[in-house]
Short mmCIF file of C-alpha atoms in Angstrom, two decimals:
data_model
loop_
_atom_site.label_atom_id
_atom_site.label_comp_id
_atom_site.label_asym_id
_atom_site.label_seq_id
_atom_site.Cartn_x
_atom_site.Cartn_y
_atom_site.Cartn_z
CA UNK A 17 2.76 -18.52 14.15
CA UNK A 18 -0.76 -17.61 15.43
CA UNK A 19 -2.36 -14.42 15.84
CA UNK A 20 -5.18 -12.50 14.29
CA UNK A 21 -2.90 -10.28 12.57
CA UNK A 22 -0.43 -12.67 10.20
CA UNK A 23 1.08 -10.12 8.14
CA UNK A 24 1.84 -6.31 7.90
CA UNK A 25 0.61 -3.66 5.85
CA UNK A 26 1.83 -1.30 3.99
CA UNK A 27 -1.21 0.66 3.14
CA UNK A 28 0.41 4.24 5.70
CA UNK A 29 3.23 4.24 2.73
CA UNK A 30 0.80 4.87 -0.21
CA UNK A 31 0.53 8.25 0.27
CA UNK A 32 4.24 8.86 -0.21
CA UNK A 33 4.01 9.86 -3.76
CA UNK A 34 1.39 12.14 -3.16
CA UNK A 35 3.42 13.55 -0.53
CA UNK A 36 6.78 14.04 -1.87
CA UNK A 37 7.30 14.49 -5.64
CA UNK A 38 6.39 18.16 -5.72
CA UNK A 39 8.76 19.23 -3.33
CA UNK A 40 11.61 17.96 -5.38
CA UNK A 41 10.15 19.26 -8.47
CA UNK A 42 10.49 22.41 -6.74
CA UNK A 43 14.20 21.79 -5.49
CA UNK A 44 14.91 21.05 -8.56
CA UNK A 45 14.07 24.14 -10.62
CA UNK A 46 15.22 25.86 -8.03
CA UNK A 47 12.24 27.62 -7.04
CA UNK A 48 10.52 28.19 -3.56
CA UNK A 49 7.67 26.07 -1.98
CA UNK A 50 4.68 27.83 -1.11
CA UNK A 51 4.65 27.97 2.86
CA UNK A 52 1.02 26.45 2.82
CA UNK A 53 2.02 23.58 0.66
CA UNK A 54 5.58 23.29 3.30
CA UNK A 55 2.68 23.47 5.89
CA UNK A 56 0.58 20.12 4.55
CA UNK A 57 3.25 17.86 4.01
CA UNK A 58 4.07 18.85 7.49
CA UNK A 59 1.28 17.86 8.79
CA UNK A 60 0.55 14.57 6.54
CA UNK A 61 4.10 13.44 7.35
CA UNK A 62 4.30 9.79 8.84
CA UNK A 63 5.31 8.31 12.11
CA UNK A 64 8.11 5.68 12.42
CA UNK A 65 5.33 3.20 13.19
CA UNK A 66 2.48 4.20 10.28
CA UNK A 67 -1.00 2.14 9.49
CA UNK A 68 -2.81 1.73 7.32
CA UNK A 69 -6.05 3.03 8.91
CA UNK A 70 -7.75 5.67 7.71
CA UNK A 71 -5.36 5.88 4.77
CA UNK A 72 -8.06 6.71 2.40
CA UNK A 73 -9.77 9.51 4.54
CA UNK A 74 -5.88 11.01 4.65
CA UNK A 75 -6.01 11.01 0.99
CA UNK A 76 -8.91 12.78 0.34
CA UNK A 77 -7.99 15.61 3.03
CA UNK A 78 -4.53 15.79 1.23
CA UNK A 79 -6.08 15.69 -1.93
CA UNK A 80 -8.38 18.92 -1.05
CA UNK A 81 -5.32 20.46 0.90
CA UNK A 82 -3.39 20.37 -2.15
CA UNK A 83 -6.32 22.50 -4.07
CA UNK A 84 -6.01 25.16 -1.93
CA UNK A 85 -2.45 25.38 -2.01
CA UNK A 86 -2.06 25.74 -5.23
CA UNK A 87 -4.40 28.89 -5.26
CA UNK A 88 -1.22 31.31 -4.03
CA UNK A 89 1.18 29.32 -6.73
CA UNK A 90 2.27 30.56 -10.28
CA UNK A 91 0.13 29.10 -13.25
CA UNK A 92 2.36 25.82 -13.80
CA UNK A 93 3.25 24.97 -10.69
CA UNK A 94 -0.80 25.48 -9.67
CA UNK A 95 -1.60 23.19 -12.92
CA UNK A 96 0.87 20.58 -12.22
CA UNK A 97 -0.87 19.84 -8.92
CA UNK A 98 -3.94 20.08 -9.90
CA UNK A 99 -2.49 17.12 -12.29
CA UNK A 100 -1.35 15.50 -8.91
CA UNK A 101 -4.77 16.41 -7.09
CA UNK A 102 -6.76 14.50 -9.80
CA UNK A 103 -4.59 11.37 -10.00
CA UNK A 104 -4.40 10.67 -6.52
CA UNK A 105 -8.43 10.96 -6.21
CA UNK A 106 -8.58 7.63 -7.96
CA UNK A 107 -6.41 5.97 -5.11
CA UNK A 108 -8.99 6.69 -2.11
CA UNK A 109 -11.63 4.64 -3.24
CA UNK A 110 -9.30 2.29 -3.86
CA UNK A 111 -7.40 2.52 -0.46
CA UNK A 112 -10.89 2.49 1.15
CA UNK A 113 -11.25 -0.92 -0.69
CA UNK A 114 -8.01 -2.29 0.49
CA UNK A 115 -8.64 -1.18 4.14
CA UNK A 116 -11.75 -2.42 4.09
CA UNK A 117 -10.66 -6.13 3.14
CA UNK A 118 -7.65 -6.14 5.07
CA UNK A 119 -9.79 -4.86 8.55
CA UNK A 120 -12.63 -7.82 7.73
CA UNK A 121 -10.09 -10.81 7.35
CA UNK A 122 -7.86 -9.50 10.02
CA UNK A 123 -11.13 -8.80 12.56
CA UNK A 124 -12.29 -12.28 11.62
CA UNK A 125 -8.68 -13.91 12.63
CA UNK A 126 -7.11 -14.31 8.92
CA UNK A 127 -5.72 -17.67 8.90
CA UNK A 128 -4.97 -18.12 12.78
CA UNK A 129 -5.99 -21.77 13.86
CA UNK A 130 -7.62 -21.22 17.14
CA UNK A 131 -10.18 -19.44 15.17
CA UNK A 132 -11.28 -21.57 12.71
CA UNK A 133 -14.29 -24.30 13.95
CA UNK A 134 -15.83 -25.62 11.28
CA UNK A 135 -15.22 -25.80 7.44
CA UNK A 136 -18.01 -22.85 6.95
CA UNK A 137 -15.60 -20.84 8.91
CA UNK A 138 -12.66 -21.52 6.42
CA UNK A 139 -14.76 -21.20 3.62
CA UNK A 140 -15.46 -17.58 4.47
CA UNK A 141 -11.73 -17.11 5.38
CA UNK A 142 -10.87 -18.00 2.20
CA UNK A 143 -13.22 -15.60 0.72
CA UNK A 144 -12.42 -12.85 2.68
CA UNK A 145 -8.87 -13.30 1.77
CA UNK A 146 -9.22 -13.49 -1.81
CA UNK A 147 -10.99 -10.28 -1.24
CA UNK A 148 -8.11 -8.78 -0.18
CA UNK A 149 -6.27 -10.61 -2.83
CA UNK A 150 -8.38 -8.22 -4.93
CA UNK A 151 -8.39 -5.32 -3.26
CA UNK A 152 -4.40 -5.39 -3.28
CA UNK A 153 -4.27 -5.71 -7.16
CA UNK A 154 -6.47 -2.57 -7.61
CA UNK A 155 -3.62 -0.47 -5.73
CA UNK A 156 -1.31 -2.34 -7.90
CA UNK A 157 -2.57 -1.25 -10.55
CA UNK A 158 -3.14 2.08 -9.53
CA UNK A 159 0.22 1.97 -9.18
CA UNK A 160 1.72 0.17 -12.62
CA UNK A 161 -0.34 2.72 -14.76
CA UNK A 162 0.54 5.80 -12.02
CA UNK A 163 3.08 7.70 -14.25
CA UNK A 164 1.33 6.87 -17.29
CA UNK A 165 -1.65 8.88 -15.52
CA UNK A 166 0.02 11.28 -14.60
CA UNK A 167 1.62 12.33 -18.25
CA UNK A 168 -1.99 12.21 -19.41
CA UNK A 169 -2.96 14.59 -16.67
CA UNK A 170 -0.36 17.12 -17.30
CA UNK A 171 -0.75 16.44 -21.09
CA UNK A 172 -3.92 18.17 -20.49
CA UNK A 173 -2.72 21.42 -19.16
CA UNK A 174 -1.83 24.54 -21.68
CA UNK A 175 1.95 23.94 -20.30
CA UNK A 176 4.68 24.16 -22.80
CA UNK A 177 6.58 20.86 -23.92
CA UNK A 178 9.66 21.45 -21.65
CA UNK A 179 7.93 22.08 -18.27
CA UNK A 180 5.86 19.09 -18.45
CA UNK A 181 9.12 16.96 -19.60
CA UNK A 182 10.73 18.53 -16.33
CA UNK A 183 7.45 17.89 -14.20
CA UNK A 184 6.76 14.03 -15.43
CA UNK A 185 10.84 13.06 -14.75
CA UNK A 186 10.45 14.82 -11.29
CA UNK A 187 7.17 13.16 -10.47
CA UNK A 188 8.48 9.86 -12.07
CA UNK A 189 11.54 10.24 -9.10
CA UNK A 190 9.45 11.28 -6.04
CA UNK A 191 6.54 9.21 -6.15
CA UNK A 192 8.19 6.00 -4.89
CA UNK A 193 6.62 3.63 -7.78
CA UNK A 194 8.65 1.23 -7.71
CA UNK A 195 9.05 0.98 -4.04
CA UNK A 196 5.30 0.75 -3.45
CA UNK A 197 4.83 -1.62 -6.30
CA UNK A 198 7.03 -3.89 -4.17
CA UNK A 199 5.33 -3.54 -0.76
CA UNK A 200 1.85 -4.48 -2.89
CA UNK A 201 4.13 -7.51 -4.32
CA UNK A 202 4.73 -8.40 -0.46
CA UNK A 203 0.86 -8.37 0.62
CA UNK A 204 0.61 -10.52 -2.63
CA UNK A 205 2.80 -13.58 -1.71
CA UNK A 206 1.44 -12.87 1.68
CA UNK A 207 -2.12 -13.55 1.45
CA UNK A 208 -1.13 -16.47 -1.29
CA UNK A 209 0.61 -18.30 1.35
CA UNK A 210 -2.58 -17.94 4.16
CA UNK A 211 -4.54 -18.94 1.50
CA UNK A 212 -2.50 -22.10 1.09
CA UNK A 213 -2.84 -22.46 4.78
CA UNK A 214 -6.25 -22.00 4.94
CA UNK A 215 -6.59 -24.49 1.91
CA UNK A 216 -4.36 -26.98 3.58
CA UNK A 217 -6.87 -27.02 7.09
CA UNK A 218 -9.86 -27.15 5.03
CA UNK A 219 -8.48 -30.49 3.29
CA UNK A 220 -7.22 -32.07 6.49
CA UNK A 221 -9.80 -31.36 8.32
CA UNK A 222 -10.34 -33.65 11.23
CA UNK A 223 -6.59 -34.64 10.71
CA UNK A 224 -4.64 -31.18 13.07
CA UNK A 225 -5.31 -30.56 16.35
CA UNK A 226 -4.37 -27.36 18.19
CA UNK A 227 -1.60 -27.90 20.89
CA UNK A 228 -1.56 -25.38 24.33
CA UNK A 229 1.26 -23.30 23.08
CA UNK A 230 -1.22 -22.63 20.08
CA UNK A 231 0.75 -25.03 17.98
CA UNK A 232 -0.56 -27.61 15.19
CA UNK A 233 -0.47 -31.19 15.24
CA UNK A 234 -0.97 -32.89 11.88
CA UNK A 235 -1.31 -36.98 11.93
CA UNK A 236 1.24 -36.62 8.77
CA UNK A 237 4.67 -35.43 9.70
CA UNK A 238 5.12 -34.23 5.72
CA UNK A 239 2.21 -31.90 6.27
CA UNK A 240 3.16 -30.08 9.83
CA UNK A 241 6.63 -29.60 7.30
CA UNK A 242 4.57 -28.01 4.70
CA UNK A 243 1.93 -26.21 6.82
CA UNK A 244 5.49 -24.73 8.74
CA UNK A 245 6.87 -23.85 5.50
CA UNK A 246 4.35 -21.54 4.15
CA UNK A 247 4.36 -19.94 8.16
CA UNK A 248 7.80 -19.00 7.74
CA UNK A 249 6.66 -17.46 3.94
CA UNK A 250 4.51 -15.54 5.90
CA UNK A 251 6.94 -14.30 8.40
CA UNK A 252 9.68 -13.47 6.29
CA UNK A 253 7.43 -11.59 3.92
CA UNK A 254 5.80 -9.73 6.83
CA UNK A 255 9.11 -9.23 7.91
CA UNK A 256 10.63 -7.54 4.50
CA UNK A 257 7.70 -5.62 3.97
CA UNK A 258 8.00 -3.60 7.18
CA UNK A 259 11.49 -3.17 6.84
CA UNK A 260 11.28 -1.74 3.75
CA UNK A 261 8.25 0.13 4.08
CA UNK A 262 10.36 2.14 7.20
CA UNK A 263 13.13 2.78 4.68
CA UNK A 264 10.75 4.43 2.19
CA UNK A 265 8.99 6.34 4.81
CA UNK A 266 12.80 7.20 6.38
CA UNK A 267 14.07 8.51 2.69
CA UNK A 268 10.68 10.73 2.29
CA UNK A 269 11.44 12.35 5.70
CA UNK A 270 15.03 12.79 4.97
CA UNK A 271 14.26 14.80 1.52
CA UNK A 272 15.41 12.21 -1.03
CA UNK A 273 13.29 10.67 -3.44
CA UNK A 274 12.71 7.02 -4.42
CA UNK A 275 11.56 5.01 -7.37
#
């Protein structure tokens, strides 16, 4: 259970409600996307195998893409994604933050034991991984108080009552809350569990030893059990998260929304 990289990330599938609530707004009221707007989600439309790289950059070049769209749109449609556009600002510095802490622990070898010699090592693995820790509850809660946001947004545009009803229920279908909300709750018992392992070599230090195969020996049976236990946390979570994270990104290619 080795490796620099112990988990997967979900950080390509963040942009997903940027991406795809307006277009079912527009399905929905039965009106026609603008060609330029058709044009960017074209082109900021995922790959089977997405990352989380650059993530933030994508989000600001969406997020200026979707100004000038809206230019050639009728007045609500234009002022409902401006409502979009300035919502989804907030998430790039915090997708910049959650790249950032995810590239340091990952560069330095996240919880891999081959890579840590000496308990200053571990030390700073811990703190690096508590800084993702935070950096993954700030997209969280982007993402908890994301409709809420949004209805404030809109609730500042001279639109009538009904059309932002109809645009906060469309936006509350498309942009994947819920979905993301569990791919953040993923990376959460995720880097608990390394930081459990990472807790558990700094206490029995001098008591593991690293076998060929990249393997542990502890001198205590009970603790190889436990150490293996939260491995297999890690692996299952990893596991779930990219399988669900391809669903999401399958169901926003495929035209249907998810909450």
């Amino acid at each position: 259970m080795g490796g620099r990289r112990l988990w997967l990330l979900a950080g390509g599938a963040i942009l997903l409600g940027a991406l795809g609530w307006y277009g079912w707004w527009v399905l929905e009221t039965r009106r026609q996307a603008d060609q330029r707007l058709a044009l960017i989600q074209e082109e900021e439309s995922f790959s089977d195998e997405p990352s989380v790289e650059q993530a933030a950059e994508r989000i600001r070049n969406y997020s200026n893409k979707i100004g000038a769209a809206a230019a050639s749109m009728n007045p609500s449609e234009r002022k409902a994604l401006f409502a979009t556009q300035r919502v989804f600002a907030r998430l790039a510095p915090l997708m910049a933050g959650y790249e950032a802490a995810m590239d340091e622990l990952n560069d330095a070898g996240g919880a891999d034991p081959s890579s840590l010699t000496s308990l200053e090592e571990i030390a700073r693995r811990e703190k690096l991984a508590r800084q993702f820790q935070d950096a993954n509850r700030a997209v969280t809660q982007f993402y908890q108080d994301l409709e809420k946001n949004f209805r404030s947004e809109i609730n500042r545009e001279k639109l009538s009552d009904s059309v932002k009803t109809e645009v906060a229920a469309a936006f509350a279908r498309g942009a994947s809350i819920e979905t993301n909300l569990a791919l953040r709750e993923h990376d959460r018992v995720i880097a608990e569990a390394v930081l459990e392992v990472l807790s558990m070599l700094r206490q029995k230090w001098g008591g593991w030893s690293l076998q060929k195969d990249g393997g542990l020996t502890f001198e205590q049976d009970a603790v190889l059990g436990e150490y293996l236990a939260f491995q297999e946390k890690i692996r299952l979570h990893s596991e779930l998260l990219g399988k669900e994270q391809a669903a999401l990104i399958g169901r926003a290619q495929k035209g249907r929304p998810s909450r």
